[in-house]
Every structure is written in C-alpha cells, then in structure tokens.
Amino acid sequence: MLEEEPAAAAGELTPHSGPSSLPHSAVFWCPRLSFLGGSGIMYQSPARSLCSTLSTLCCAPCTTTSSSLLLVRSPVPVKRALSPPALLGSSSSASPRCGCCHQGASAGQCFAAVGPGVANSRTACSMGNSTSRLYSALAKTLNSSVASQHREYLEQSDSEQLDPIDPKDLLQECQAVLQKRPPRLQRDFVDLRADSTSTHRPIRVMQWNILAQALGEGKDNFVQCPMEALKWEERKCLILEEILAYQPDILCLQEVDHFFDTFQPLLSRLGYQCTFFPKPWSPCLDVEHNNGPDGCALFFLKDRFTLINSVNIRLTAMKLKTNQVAIAQMLRCSETEKLFCIAVTHLKARTGWERFRSAQGCDLLQNLKNITQGAEIPLIICGDFNAEPTEEVYKEFSNSSLNLNSAYKLLSADGQSEPPYTSWKIRPSGECRHTLDYIWYSQHALNVNSALGLLTEEQIGPNRLPSFNYPSDHLSLVCDFSFNQDPDRLL
C-alpha cells in the first residue's frame, strides 16, 4: 500500500491532470561558486523548463583527469574520532555555514522557514550550501535570450580538476562530523555462493534511494524524525559513511539532489566515473531553498570498468513521456574483459498508479532488451520501483525474456520471497512499511555471491526511518556478483 505517499507536487502528473507549469512563487537555490562552499543567490523559477534543460545538458558522464583509486574493502571503525575537516569543505570561521546565507552562524540561527505551499510547519534546516556553476548558468539563461553568453559555466576548466583522495581520509572526516551521533548500525553480509570456482574478484553493486534533501525537509513529513536529524551537513556524512563502509564497485542512487556539490566532486576523487540524469519536473523545485532537481545517479570505478556506451532514458507510459528516468551503461570488466549492462531507475510513486508503473516498467524493459541484444549481454538493474512484489510491474520483470531474478529473494529460506521491507517510515497518515527496492540480475549469466542483510526492527527503532542513526527512509541494498562460467547453459 502506497497511499501514505505525500500529495503530488505542483507540475507533476496526477490521475486527473496533465503536466503543468511550476508556480511563479517557487524558488530555485543556485549558489554561484562551488565545491562545497561559496556564496549563493536565490532565483525565481518561472517554469519547469529549467528541469527539462538540465535533462538535456546533464546527460554526459562526468569525468576527471585524475588517476583512479582502488577501494580496499575493510571494516569501518565504529568509534568516530575528531579530525579537522578538509575534504568536506572548510570555512575560515569556526562556526558552521548556513546554506541560505553562507556566512558563519551559530547552530539554529539561520534555519530557513518552510514556505506556505509546503505541508510542514516545522522549522527547516539548511538545504546545504553550493551546487554547481551549471545551475547558476541555467538560471541566468531564463532571464536572457542568449544562452551562449553563459557557456563558460557549462564547462569545467582543467584547473578545477582535483587530485585523488584516500577513502580513509574522507571517512575520518565524516566520522568527525558525526561524533555526536549514535554509531553506525551494524549489518552483515550473507554468503550465498553455491561454489567457489570463480577466481576473479566479485563485482559489488550498491542500490540506494538516499532521500532528496529538499523532499526530506520540505515535503515528506517524517513526523517522528527530528528536523535536526535531517540537517544536510551531517546527513550527507551519514550517506558517505554508508557508501565508504561497503565500498561498491558500482553505485546506483535515486533522489539525488546534491550531485554537483557533493557526490560528483567527492566520488570522482575516489576513482568513480559519475553520471547524473535529473527528473524533467522534479518536485524538489517546489521547495524553498532547494538545491536543484533530484534524479538518478550512477557511479562506477574507472580502474575496474571501461565505459562502452551510456544511455539516458526518459521513461514513457501509454505513449506519453513521464517524469521518471533511468540510466543504462554498457561496461567492460577490466579483469575478465566481459561486457555487461548496469541500469538505475526510479518509478512513479503512490497508490492508484499501478498501471502507470507497469507501463514504465515495460518501456524500461524494452529499452534494455535493445541495449543488451535480448539476453546476450548480462544485465543488472537497480531501482526504487515504488512497487510491492504483488504489483504487475514486479511480475513483468520476473517473467521477462531477459531471464531476470531479484537478488534479495535469495536471502529468504525458500529463495523465492522478497524481504518484508526495504523502506519503513512514519507519516501523518500512519506507519508505512514496504518492499520497494530491488536489484535484478541476469540469472543465466551472473551469480550472487553475497548480499547485505537488512536492518532489524529493533535496530531501526520505534521512530523508524530516517533517524539520527540512518540518513534515508530506504535501506541500501548491496550484492556481490560474479560471472557464470557457462551462461548459455541456463538460458
């Protein structure tokens, strides 16, 4: 049941209406300077076309000229030690910087009030400081008839390419920021190998809806989650700490609204190639002091894989373009020389949209069939499908000619049942516990070596998610894959 989802955003499709324009009162937060600090300015967003412009300009994978860095997987220390921040952004002032004024201020002084159009009367924390010069340029072009005047904002100069960083240094900084928070919740991998014949390193894939900052603070109404727990300067460190703990070779994220100011600059320095595809009409843009549109993001380690092809897909339903997107990339594994396809998506939410999700799923499957030449090329699909296993879209993926299986079913006793939940939250309408997130894979070509166990109800706690312990209302899913030595045998 998904009826607890928040009301449709302005400009988003509803069962009784088509797309509409963004209200003129909505604002778009566009800092001028960017790494993780800098001054900013608020722009009025006169139309949803800003998001559509982003969709066309942000399609190419983001790369850096720095050398790749192999992540060595090791346990994350539970104790969070104090360390002077450097990689996460620094300030000449000892006091924290607020995302709305970017000046030193004591905690709580510069929290921005949630606008009247948002169903949340609580005080909001800063959405975070700085995004990218791309956003600034796009906002400027809305007030200019000559977009080429700001072309320099759309290109990074070589001087802005940064050196690689040690993941241990970044982890230490995250732990310093989080030292007053409870320790990370422990999760263990479950060994699922039927045999140990493969001599190659497994491919670790991580799937996670990280919760868009604008939605978490402005729209989602997590009534049992203190606003302080959603503060971006700390929540981003919880997200990064989770990623660094499991050190995925491939990372698939949804609801990313801090790509340019957080994930791309940091993860590229860890050796990842980064791609972002925003939603055409992101509901984040309805939230005051937003950080731009949210979307899907895909990251892979450049020293393990070579990008062969990258496709950004705007999903259709009933022959209409929708607000949901996907990224599909063809990669070659450097160690085995084998090709495979990795895809990330986020389907439409809410009860009443089951047929719509089903149509989106069919469109995605058709695109992936074309990309993978049927079932010739192995495929991994990560996503928040916003659908329980009883929905039609789940059945379409299960019965697809691509011969897909859901990896987390293998954690069940019979190997046929999904986990009882991947998302657990409390909203004004009540408690919402759903299985919505999946990692699908070509079961004839790939083996699941292990999968990360889920948090227990006791670990999650009575206030559910998100919380001071965990940064999102969705749990991350992590699997280790290896290539089947005889894939044709199982087709």
XYZ file of C-alpha atoms in Angstrom:
491
model
C 0.000 0.000 0.000
C 1.404 3.371 -1.030
C -1.442 5.713 -0.140
C 0.717 7.311 2.522
C 2.923 8.984 -0.083
C 2.777 12.810 0.011
C 0.447 14.711 -2.256
C 1.501 15.269 -5.850
C 3.841 18.184 -6.389
C 2.812 21.169 -8.432
C 3.504 20.462 -12.062
C 3.632 16.680 -11.552
C 1.259 14.290 -13.319
C -1.798 13.216 -11.340
C -4.546 10.751 -12.289
C -6.798 13.653 -13.294
C -4.424 16.138 -14.837
C -1.523 16.506 -17.209
C 1.758 18.352 -16.694
C 1.541 21.941 -15.536
C 3.984 24.754 -15.025
C 5.871 25.428 -11.856
C 4.229 28.150 -9.756
C 5.930 31.519 -10.112
C 6.334 31.674 -6.344
C 8.581 28.590 -6.335
C 12.245 29.315 -5.909
C 15.394 27.662 -7.158
C 18.511 27.848 -4.983
C 21.564 28.425 -7.167
C 24.855 29.191 -5.416
C 27.364 30.945 -7.661
C 30.504 29.222 -6.531
C 31.054 25.672 -5.994
C 32.906 22.963 -4.375
C 31.224 22.593 -1.034
C 31.281 26.236 -0.088
C 30.647 29.614 -1.652
C 28.162 32.403 -1.917
C 24.747 31.983 -3.462
C 21.720 33.776 -4.779
C 18.043 32.872 -4.909
C 16.440 32.734 -8.346
C 12.747 32.716 -9.073
C 11.973 29.661 -11.215
C 9.440 30.839 -13.825
C 8.932 27.448 -15.472
C 9.572 23.745 -15.157
C 11.571 24.079 -18.380
C 14.629 24.581 -16.186
C 14.496 20.878 -15.287
C 13.989 19.906 -18.897
C 17.059 21.959 -19.814
C 19.012 20.147 -17.125
C 17.875 16.816 -18.558
C 19.474 17.622 -21.895
C 22.631 19.243 -20.549
C 23.411 16.808 -17.724
C 23.319 13.578 -19.693
C 27.015 13.015 -20.281
C 29.060 11.122 -17.700
C 31.199 13.380 -15.524
C 34.872 12.506 -15.629
C 38.076 13.788 -14.125
C 41.626 13.606 -15.352
C 42.896 12.284 -12.047
C 44.043 8.701 -11.793
C 41.681 6.055 -10.432
C 41.885 4.866 -6.865
C 41.109 1.294 -5.890
C 38.996 0.996 -2.779
C 40.277 -1.694 -0.457
C 37.323 -3.142 1.419
C 37.854 -3.125 5.141
C 35.581 -2.801 8.187
C 34.621 0.708 9.199
C 35.693 1.648 12.736
C 32.669 2.136 14.981
C 34.306 4.898 17.015
C 34.112 8.310 15.406
C 37.276 10.276 16.072
C 37.674 14.036 15.795
C 39.523 15.218 12.704
C 39.831 18.690 11.154
C 37.552 18.912 8.090
C 39.264 19.454 4.759
C 37.716 17.246 2.082
C 34.118 18.008 3.044
C 34.676 21.748 2.765
C 36.253 24.203 5.127
C 35.500 27.643 6.428
C 37.652 30.476 7.674
C 35.240 30.772 10.556
C 34.967 28.222 13.320
C 31.199 28.416 13.214
C 29.182 26.358 10.720
C 27.994 27.836 7.470
C 24.332 28.101 6.734
C 23.118 27.060 3.303
C 20.868 30.087 2.888
C 23.283 32.881 3.783
C 26.695 31.170 3.587
C 28.018 33.163 6.494
C 29.271 31.956 9.834
C 26.407 31.458 12.275
C 25.672 29.585 15.412
C 23.612 26.437 15.115
C 19.940 27.228 14.570
C 20.385 30.927 13.749
C 19.868 30.734 10.012
C 17.349 27.938 9.538
C 15.016 28.866 6.705
C 11.286 28.688 7.292
C 9.339 26.248 5.163
C 7.231 28.091 2.626
C 3.432 28.318 2.860
C 2.961 25.887 -0.012
C 4.694 23.069 1.872
C 2.702 20.858 4.215
C 5.174 21.173 7.062
C 5.002 23.829 9.743
C 8.243 22.850 11.439
C 11.412 24.870 11.097
C 13.595 23.621 8.266
C 17.327 23.059 8.308
C 19.602 24.377 5.618
C 19.302 22.509 2.333
C 23.075 22.602 2.019
C 25.460 25.087 0.520
C 26.518 25.314 -3.087
C 25.568 23.217 -6.053
C 27.264 23.846 -9.391
C 28.004 26.618 -11.785
C 25.786 24.727 -14.206
C 22.706 25.523 -12.123
C 23.737 29.155 -11.868
C 24.170 29.373 -15.615
C 20.838 27.736 -16.369
C 19.063 30.056 -14.003
C 20.678 33.026 -15.685
C 19.622 31.849 -19.144
C 15.971 32.022 -18.069
C 16.395 35.801 -17.916
C 18.465 36.049 -21.079
C 17.678 35.416 -24.719
C 21.239 34.405 -25.493
C 22.209 31.220 -23.697
C 25.645 31.203 -25.286
C 26.644 34.177 -23.118
C 26.973 31.780 -20.185
C 28.596 28.846 -21.959
C 31.651 29.123 -19.715
C 29.514 27.991 -16.782
C 28.771 24.710 -18.520
C 32.402 23.667 -18.817
C 34.956 22.830 -16.162
C 38.459 24.090 -16.689
C 41.450 21.860 -16.116
C 42.379 23.943 -13.102
C 39.233 22.723 -11.373
C 40.164 19.046 -11.701
C 41.095 17.809 -8.243
C 43.575 15.191 -7.099
C 42.533 11.748 -5.850
C 41.762 11.368 -2.159
C 42.200 8.461 0.214
C 38.817 6.989 1.225
C 40.175 6.594 4.759
C 40.732 10.360 4.972
C 37.199 11.089 3.782
C 35.804 8.513 6.195
C 37.719 10.087 9.059
C 36.271 13.489 8.250
C 32.749 12.078 8.086
C 33.243 10.424 11.454
C 34.485 13.697 12.926
C 31.302 15.469 11.812
C 29.190 12.599 13.184
C 30.935 12.159 16.524
C 27.873 13.300 18.491
C 25.562 10.949 16.618
C 24.930 7.302 17.515
C 27.343 4.797 15.909
C 26.558 3.197 12.549
C 24.087 0.341 12.664
C 25.817 -2.980 12.076
C 24.825 -5.044 9.032
C 26.468 -8.264 7.883
C 26.850 -9.919 4.510
C 25.201 -13.287 3.928
C 27.263 -15.737 1.887
C 25.114 -17.103 -0.950
C 27.737 -18.931 -3.007
C 26.846 -22.412 -4.166
C 30.515 -22.981 -5.015
C 33.787 -21.040 -5.021
C 35.016 -21.792 -8.529
C 35.434 -18.174 -9.664
C 38.978 -16.861 -9.380
C 38.046 -13.260 -10.179
C 37.118 -10.530 -7.761
C 33.351 -10.118 -7.397
C 31.584 -7.002 -8.612
C 29.971 -5.204 -5.696
C 26.798 -3.283 -6.594
C 25.021 -0.903 -4.230
C 21.425 0.293 -4.709
C 20.054 3.142 -2.580
C 17.345 5.770 -2.562
C 19.197 8.304 -0.407
C 16.190 10.659 0.111
C 16.362 14.025 -1.646
C 17.281 16.732 0.830
C 14.557 19.091 -0.371
C 11.893 16.390 -0.069
C 13.108 15.184 3.312
C 12.952 18.645 4.831
C 10.135 20.155 2.825
C 7.592 17.560 1.687
C 7.882 14.060 3.118
C 6.554 14.783 6.625
C 8.513 12.249 8.683
C 6.613 13.068 11.836
C 8.821 11.007 14.162
C 12.111 12.245 12.727
C 13.539 15.422 14.323
C 14.420 18.108 11.789
C 17.893 18.225 13.335
C 18.442 14.647 12.110
C 17.821 15.834 8.530
C 20.436 18.587 8.628
C 22.371 18.208 5.382
C 25.844 18.932 6.735
C 25.533 15.836 8.927
C 23.172 13.698 6.861
C 25.490 13.821 3.860
C 28.239 12.402 6.091
C 25.964 9.525 7.121
C 25.324 8.814 3.436
C 29.021 8.978 2.576
C 29.892 6.833 5.592
C 27.472 4.146 4.398
C 28.995 4.201 0.908
C 32.547 4.106 2.254
C 31.649 1.244 4.593
C 30.637 -1.075 1.749
C 32.930 0.357 -0.948
C 30.865 -0.608 -4.008
C 32.410 -1.023 -7.421
C 29.132 0.281 -8.871
C 26.816 2.656 -7.029
C 23.214 3.341 -8.114
C 21.357 6.150 -6.345
C 17.897 7.714 -6.540
C 16.610 11.068 -5.243
C 19.996 12.711 -5.701
C 19.692 16.499 -5.414
C 23.272 17.184 -4.325
C 25.139 15.627 -7.243
C 27.227 18.590 -8.364
C 28.211 19.926 -4.968
C 28.718 16.672 -3.052
C 28.670 13.320 -4.803
C 30.350 14.127 -8.110
C 33.293 16.114 -6.681
C 33.947 13.639 -3.876
C 33.289 10.312 -5.595
C 35.205 11.309 -8.725
C 38.233 11.865 -6.486
C 37.718 8.349 -5.119
C 38.110 6.965 -8.639
C 34.477 6.798 -9.769
C 33.085 7.915 -13.097
C 29.871 9.796 -12.356
C 26.645 10.222 -14.342
C 23.504 12.113 -13.334
C 20.116 12.348 -15.030
C 17.575 14.672 -13.348
C 13.809 14.343 -13.439
C 12.243 16.678 -16.001
C 9.786 18.108 -13.415
C 11.465 17.406 -10.110
C 9.230 18.032 -7.073
C 12.322 19.366 -5.308
C 11.926 22.607 -7.245
C 8.668 23.304 -5.376
C 10.602 23.535 -2.098
C 12.032 26.849 -0.967
C 15.844 26.912 -0.739
C 16.088 23.767 -2.848
C 19.371 22.602 -4.317
C 18.067 21.876 -7.801
C 16.229 18.885 -9.258
C 16.641 15.349 -7.985
C 17.326 12.409 -10.238
C 19.152 9.131 -10.710
C 22.929 8.862 -10.477
C 25.279 6.060 -11.475
C 28.914 5.698 -10.390
C 31.496 3.055 -11.297
C 35.190 2.593 -10.511
C 37.248 3.523 -13.543
C 40.085 1.168 -12.678
C 37.698 -1.817 -12.745
C 35.485 -0.965 -15.719
C 35.599 0.780 -19.073
C 32.536 2.655 -20.295
C 31.423 1.406 -23.711
C 28.115 3.217 -24.001
C 25.817 5.327 -21.828
C 22.106 5.943 -22.438
C 19.813 8.272 -20.527
C 16.194 7.165 -20.744
C 13.126 9.271 -20.065
C 10.505 6.635 -19.376
C 7.213 6.618 -21.250
C 3.809 5.310 -20.213
C 0.884 4.910 -22.605
C 2.977 6.650 -25.283
C 3.464 9.709 -23.071
C 6.777 10.931 -21.718
C 6.800 10.837 -17.920
C 8.673 12.449 -15.059
C 10.656 9.276 -14.293
C 14.083 8.455 -15.715
C 16.719 5.752 -15.990
C 20.416 5.490 -16.837
C 21.813 2.431 -18.626
C 25.532 1.935 -19.196
C 27.434 -0.782 -21.032
C 30.656 -1.571 -19.176
C 33.604 -3.842 -19.855
C 35.159 -5.516 -16.841
C 38.907 -4.893 -16.947
C 39.745 -8.175 -15.258
C 37.545 -10.560 -17.250
C 37.095 -8.468 -20.438
C 33.396 -9.348 -20.260
C 30.663 -6.895 -21.201
C 27.626 -6.248 -19.038
C 24.941 -3.593 -18.660
C 24.110 -1.744 -15.442
C 20.914 0.319 -15.143
C 19.385 2.513 -12.451
C 15.807 3.794 -12.293
C 13.125 5.266 -10.036
C 9.495 4.570 -10.972
C 6.378 6.591 -10.171
C 5.182 6.542 -6.543
C 1.742 6.400 -4.887
C -1.245 4.114 -4.817
C -3.512 4.407 -7.848
C -0.568 4.491 -10.246
C -0.015 0.743 -10.578
C -0.855 0.641 -14.307
C 1.345 3.668 -14.871
C 4.302 1.950 -13.143
C 3.621 -1.170 -15.163
C 3.799 0.827 -18.399
C 7.032 2.499 -17.270
C 8.484 -0.907 -16.436
C 7.569 -2.253 -19.883
C 9.224 0.726 -21.520
C 12.388 0.241 -19.479
C 12.484 -3.488 -20.261
C 12.110 -2.799 -23.980
C 14.960 -0.281 -23.880
C 17.164 -2.750 -22.020
C 16.320 -5.566 -24.452
C 17.574 -3.367 -27.279
C 20.724 -2.385 -25.385
C 21.603 -5.928 -24.295
C 20.626 -7.564 -27.607
C 17.982 -9.650 -25.913
C 19.700 -11.713 -23.252
C 23.103 -11.819 -24.940
C 24.731 -9.289 -22.599
C 24.413 -9.751 -18.820
C 22.269 -7.149 -17.078
C 21.932 -5.692 -13.585
C 19.033 -3.316 -12.824
C 18.929 -1.325 -9.588
C 15.984 0.773 -8.584
C 13.312 2.095 -6.324
C 10.330 0.626 -8.176
C 7.765 2.011 -5.703
C 6.026 -1.332 -6.134
C 5.436 -4.277 -3.845
C 6.100 -7.795 -5.232
C 2.345 -8.191 -5.764
C 2.266 -5.458 -8.427
C 2.157 -6.072 -12.145
C 5.460 -4.299 -12.809
C 7.250 -6.742 -10.492
C 5.712 -9.674 -12.341
C 6.784 -8.207 -15.683
C 10.403 -8.111 -14.559
C 10.161 -11.602 -13.060
C 8.716 -13.044 -16.282
C 10.785 -11.024 -18.717
C 12.559 -12.708 -21.626
C 15.734 -11.180 -20.175
C 15.654 -14.030 -17.620
C 15.874 -11.760 -14.575
C 15.820 -12.659 -10.904
C 15.646 -10.449 -7.823
C 18.869 -10.842 -5.827
C 17.360 -10.238 -2.382
C 14.948 -13.146 -2.776
C 17.980 -15.355 -2.180
C 18.106 -14.199 1.451
C 14.792 -15.941 2.172
C 14.577 -19.523 3.398
C 12.993 -20.741 0.164
C 14.861 -18.362 -2.129
C 11.546 -17.168 -3.543
C 10.415 -14.427 -1.128
C 11.378 -10.774 -1.046
C 12.409 -9.132 2.251
C 9.499 -7.920 4.424
C 10.588 -4.307 3.920
C 13.153 -2.064 2.278
C 11.501 1.169 3.443
C 9.963 1.971 6.835
C 8.712 5.391 7.869
C 6.005 7.170 9.844
C 3.928 9.885 8.207
C 0.887 11.797 9.484
C -1.354 9.152 7.909
C 0.389 6.358 9.790
C 3.203 3.856 9.586
C 4.437 2.770 6.146
C 6.404 -0.451 5.773
C 7.008 -1.554 2.181
C 9.283 -3.583 -0.083
C 10.006 -1.193 -2.943
C 13.701 -1.517 -3.812
C 15.283 -4.265 -5.908
C 18.467 -5.443 -7.579
C 17.536 -7.502 -10.650
C 20.168 -9.543 -12.487
C 20.551 -11.961 -15.418
C 20.378 -15.244 -13.575
C 21.786 -17.233 -16.503
C 24.921 -15.093 -16.720
C 25.569 -13.860 -13.183
C 25.830 -15.412 -9.735
C 25.043 -13.661 -6.455
C 27.972 -14.407 -4.144
C 26.633 -12.475 -1.156
C 24.048 -9.905 -0.128
C 23.996 -7.394 2.706
C 21.470 -8.248 5.399
C 18.771 -5.715 6.244
C 18.415 -3.795 9.478
C 16.163 -5.471 12.013
C 13.094 -3.814 13.511
C 14.982 -3.428 16.777
C 17.884 -1.678 15.032
C 15.555 0.648 13.146
C 13.789 1.636 16.358
C 10.249 2.777 17.152
C 10.583 6.108 15.316
C 11.524 4.269 12.111
C 13.415 5.992 9.273
C 15.106 8.362 8.682
C 16.733 8.990 12.047
C 19.893 10.155 13.772
C 21.216 6.640 13.073
C 20.251 6.302 9.439
C 20.023 9.017 6.753
C 17.241 7.747 4.477
C 13.778 6.242 4.633
C 15.045 3.474 2.318
C 17.627 0.839 3.199
C 20.647 0.359 0.980
C 20.934 -2.956 -0.861
C 24.389 -4.375 -1.624
C 25.263 -7.527 -3.598
C 28.476 -9.175 -4.796
C 28.199 -10.641 -8.310
C 30.410 -12.931 -10.368
C 30.115 -14.061 -13.966
C 28.725 -17.505 -14.619
C 31.351 -19.617 -16.367
C 28.754 -21.217 -18.670
C 25.928 -18.670 -19.147
C 24.370 -20.344 -22.194
C 23.643 -23.487 -20.181
C 20.973 -21.699 -18.118
C 19.228 -19.812 -20.926
